[in-house]
Short mmCIF file of C-alpha atoms in Angstrom, two decimals:
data_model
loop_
_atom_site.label_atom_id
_atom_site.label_comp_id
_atom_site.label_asym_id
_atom_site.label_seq_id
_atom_site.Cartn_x
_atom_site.Cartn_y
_atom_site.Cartn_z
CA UNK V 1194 43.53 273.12 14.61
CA UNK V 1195 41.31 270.35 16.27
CA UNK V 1196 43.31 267.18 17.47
CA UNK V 1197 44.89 264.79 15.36
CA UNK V 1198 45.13 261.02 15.22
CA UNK V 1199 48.07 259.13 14.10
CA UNK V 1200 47.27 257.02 11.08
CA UNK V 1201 50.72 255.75 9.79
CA UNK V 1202 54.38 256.47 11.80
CA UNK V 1203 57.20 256.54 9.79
CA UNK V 1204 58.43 253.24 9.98
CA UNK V 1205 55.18 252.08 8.65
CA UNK V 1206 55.26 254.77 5.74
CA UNK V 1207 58.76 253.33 4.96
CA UNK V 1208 57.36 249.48 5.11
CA UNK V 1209 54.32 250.72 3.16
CA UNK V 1210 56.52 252.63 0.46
CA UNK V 1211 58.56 249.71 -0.18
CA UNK V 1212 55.60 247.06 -0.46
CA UNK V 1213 54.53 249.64 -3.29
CA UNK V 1214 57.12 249.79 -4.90
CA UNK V 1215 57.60 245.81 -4.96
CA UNK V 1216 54.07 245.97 -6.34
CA UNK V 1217 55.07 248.28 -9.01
CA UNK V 1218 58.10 246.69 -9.89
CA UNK V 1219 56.12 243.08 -10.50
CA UNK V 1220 53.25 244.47 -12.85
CA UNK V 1221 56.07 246.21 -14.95
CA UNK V 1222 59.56 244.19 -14.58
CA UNK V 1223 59.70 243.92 -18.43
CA UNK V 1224 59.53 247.78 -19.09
CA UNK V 1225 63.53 249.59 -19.77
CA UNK V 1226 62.09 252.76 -18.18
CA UNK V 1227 58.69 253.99 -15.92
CA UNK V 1228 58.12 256.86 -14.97
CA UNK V 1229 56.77 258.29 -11.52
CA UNK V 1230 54.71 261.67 -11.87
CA UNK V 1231 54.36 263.07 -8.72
CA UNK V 1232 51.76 265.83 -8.03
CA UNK V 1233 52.87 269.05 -5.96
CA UNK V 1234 53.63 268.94 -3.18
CA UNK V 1235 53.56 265.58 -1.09
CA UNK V 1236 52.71 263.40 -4.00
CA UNK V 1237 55.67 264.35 -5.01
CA UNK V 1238 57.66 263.66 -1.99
CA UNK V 1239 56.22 260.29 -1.89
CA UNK V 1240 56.87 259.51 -5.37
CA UNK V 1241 60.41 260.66 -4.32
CA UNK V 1242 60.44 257.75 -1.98
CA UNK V 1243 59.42 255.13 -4.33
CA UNK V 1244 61.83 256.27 -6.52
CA UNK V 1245 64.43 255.18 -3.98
CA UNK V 1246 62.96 252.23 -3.00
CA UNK V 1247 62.75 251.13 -6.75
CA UNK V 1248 66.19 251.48 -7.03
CA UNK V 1249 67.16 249.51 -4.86
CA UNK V 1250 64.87 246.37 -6.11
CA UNK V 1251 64.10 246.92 -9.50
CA UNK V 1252 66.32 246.65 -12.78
CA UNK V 1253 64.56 249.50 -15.20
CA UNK V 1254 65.24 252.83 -14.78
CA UNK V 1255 62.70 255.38 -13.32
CA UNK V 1256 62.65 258.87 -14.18
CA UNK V 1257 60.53 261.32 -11.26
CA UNK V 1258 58.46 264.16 -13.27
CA UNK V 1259 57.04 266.65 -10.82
CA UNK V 1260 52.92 267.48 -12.03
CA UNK V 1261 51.88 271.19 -10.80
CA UNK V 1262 48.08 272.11 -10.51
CA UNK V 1263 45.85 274.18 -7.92
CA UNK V 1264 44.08 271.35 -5.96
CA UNK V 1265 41.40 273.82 -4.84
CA UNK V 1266 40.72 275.02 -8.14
CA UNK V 1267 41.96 272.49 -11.12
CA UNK V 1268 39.60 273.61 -13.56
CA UNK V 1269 40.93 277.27 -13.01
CA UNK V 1270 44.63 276.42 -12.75
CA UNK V 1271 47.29 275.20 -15.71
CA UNK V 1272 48.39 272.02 -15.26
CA UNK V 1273 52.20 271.64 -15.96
CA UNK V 1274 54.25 268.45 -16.04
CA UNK V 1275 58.40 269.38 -14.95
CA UNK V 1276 58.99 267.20 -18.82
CA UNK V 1277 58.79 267.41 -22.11
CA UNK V 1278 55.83 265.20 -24.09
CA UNK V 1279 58.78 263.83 -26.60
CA UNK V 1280 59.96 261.92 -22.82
CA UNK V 1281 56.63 261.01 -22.16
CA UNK V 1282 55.56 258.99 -25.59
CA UNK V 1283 55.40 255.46 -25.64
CA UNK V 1284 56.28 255.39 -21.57
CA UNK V 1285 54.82 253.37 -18.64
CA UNK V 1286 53.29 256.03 -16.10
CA UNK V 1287 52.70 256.06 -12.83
CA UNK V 1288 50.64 258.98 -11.38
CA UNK V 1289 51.42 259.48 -7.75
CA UNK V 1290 49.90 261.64 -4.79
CA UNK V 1291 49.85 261.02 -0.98
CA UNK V 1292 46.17 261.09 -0.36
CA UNK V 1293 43.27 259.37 -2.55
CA UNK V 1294 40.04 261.15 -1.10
CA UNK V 1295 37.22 261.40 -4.95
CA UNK V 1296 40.01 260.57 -7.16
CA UNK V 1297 39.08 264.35 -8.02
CA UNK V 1298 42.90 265.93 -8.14
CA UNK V 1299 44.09 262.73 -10.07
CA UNK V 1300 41.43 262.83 -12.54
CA UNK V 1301 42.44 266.42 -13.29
CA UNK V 1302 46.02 265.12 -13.39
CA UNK V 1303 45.13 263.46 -16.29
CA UNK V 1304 44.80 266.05 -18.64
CA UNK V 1305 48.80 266.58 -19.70
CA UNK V 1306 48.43 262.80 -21.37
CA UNK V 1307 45.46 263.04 -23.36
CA UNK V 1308 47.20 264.74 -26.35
CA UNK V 1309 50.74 262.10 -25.53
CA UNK V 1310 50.57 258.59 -26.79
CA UNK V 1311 51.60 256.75 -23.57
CA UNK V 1312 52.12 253.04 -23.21
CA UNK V 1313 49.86 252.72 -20.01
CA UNK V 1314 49.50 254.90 -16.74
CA UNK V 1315 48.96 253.68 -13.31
CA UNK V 1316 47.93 255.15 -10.32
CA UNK V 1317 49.69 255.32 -6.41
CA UNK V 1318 48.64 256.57 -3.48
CA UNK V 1319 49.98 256.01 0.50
CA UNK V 1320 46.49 256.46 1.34
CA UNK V 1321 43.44 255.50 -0.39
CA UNK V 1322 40.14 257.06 1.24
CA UNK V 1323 38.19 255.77 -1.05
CA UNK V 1324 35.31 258.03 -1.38
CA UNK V 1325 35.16 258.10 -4.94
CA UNK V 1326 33.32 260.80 -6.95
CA UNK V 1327 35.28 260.42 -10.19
CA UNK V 1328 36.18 257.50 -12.01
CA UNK V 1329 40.01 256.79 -10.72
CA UNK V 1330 40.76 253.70 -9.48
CA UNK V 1331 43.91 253.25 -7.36
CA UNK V 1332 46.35 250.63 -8.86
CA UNK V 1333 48.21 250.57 -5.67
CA UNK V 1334 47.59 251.61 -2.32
CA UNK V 1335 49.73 251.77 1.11
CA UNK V 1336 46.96 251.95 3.02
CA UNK V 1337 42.54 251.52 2.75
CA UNK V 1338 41.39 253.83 5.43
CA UNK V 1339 37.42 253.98 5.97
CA UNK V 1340 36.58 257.64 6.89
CA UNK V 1341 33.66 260.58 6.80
CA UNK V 1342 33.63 262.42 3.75
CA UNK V 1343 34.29 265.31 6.39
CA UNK V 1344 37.42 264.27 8.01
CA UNK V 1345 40.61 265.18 6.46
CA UNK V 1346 43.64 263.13 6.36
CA UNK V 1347 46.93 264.83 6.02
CA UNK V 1348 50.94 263.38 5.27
CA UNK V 1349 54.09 265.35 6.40
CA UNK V 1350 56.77 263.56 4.51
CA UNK V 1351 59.28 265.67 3.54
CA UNK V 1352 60.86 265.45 6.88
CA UNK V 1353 62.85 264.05 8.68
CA UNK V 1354 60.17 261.90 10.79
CA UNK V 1355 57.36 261.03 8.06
CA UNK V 1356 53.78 260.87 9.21
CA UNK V 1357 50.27 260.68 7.96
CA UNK V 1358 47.72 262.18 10.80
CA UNK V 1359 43.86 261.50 10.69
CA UNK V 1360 42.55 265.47 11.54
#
């Protein structure tokens, strides 16, 4: 593995989550219920996060759905939401991964709610790379961070000392 840069340090993932989730909270305070789908594997643990941090601040009540696909292959792979539709229908959604690079994996997210009638659905990410081949746009964003199409940006937070690492 070549060397690797920090990009965020937990403290600043923390700060980052809860401006999010502030964000989140403001475009949707007169919802009863939104729900955070977060796609395997650190989507999810940073939709986990929010979660918390929407707790704490907000007065509706959040539900966390897991999303499964193969991020190599999506068009090869069955895309599974950890729900029911009936839970879904008529909902506020927020689709949530760690790492925007094309929009690519969230655009294949997409797919369970086409055949569900869903109120609206919104998209977070920690980091946004921008480089966008398919047409996602990220509602909210931790962090803008200009890269090469070639460098890869990776976050570890499902431990204990969170990090996101330019590689």
């Amino acid at each position: 593995m070549s060397d690797k840069s920090l990009i965020l340090t937990h403290e600043q993932i923390i700060q980052k989550t809860r401006r999010i989730a502030f964000e989140i909270y403001e475009h949707n305070f007169l919802e009863k219920e939104v729900i955070l789908v977060g796609i395997h594997d650190e989507g999810y643990n940073f939709a986990e996060m929010l979660k918390t941090e929407l707790k704490n601040i907000a007065p509706f009540e959040t539900k966390l759905v897991g999303l499964k696909l193969d991020k190599a292959a999506p068009t090869q792979s069955e895309i599974s939401l950890e729900c029911s539709d009936a839970e879904l229908k008529n909902k506020t959604i927020i689709l949530i991964d760690d790492v925007s690079n094309t929009g690519k994996t969230m655009a294949y997210s997409l797919k369970p709610f086409l055949k569900i009638k869903v109120k609206k659905i919104e998209t977070a990410v920690l980091v946004n790379r921008s480089h966008t081949q398919f047409p996602i746009a990220v509602k909210y964003s931790g962090f803008e961070l200009a890269t090469t199409i070639k460098d890869h940006v990776t976050a570890q937070l499902n431990s204990e000392s969170k990090a996101v690492y330019l590689i």
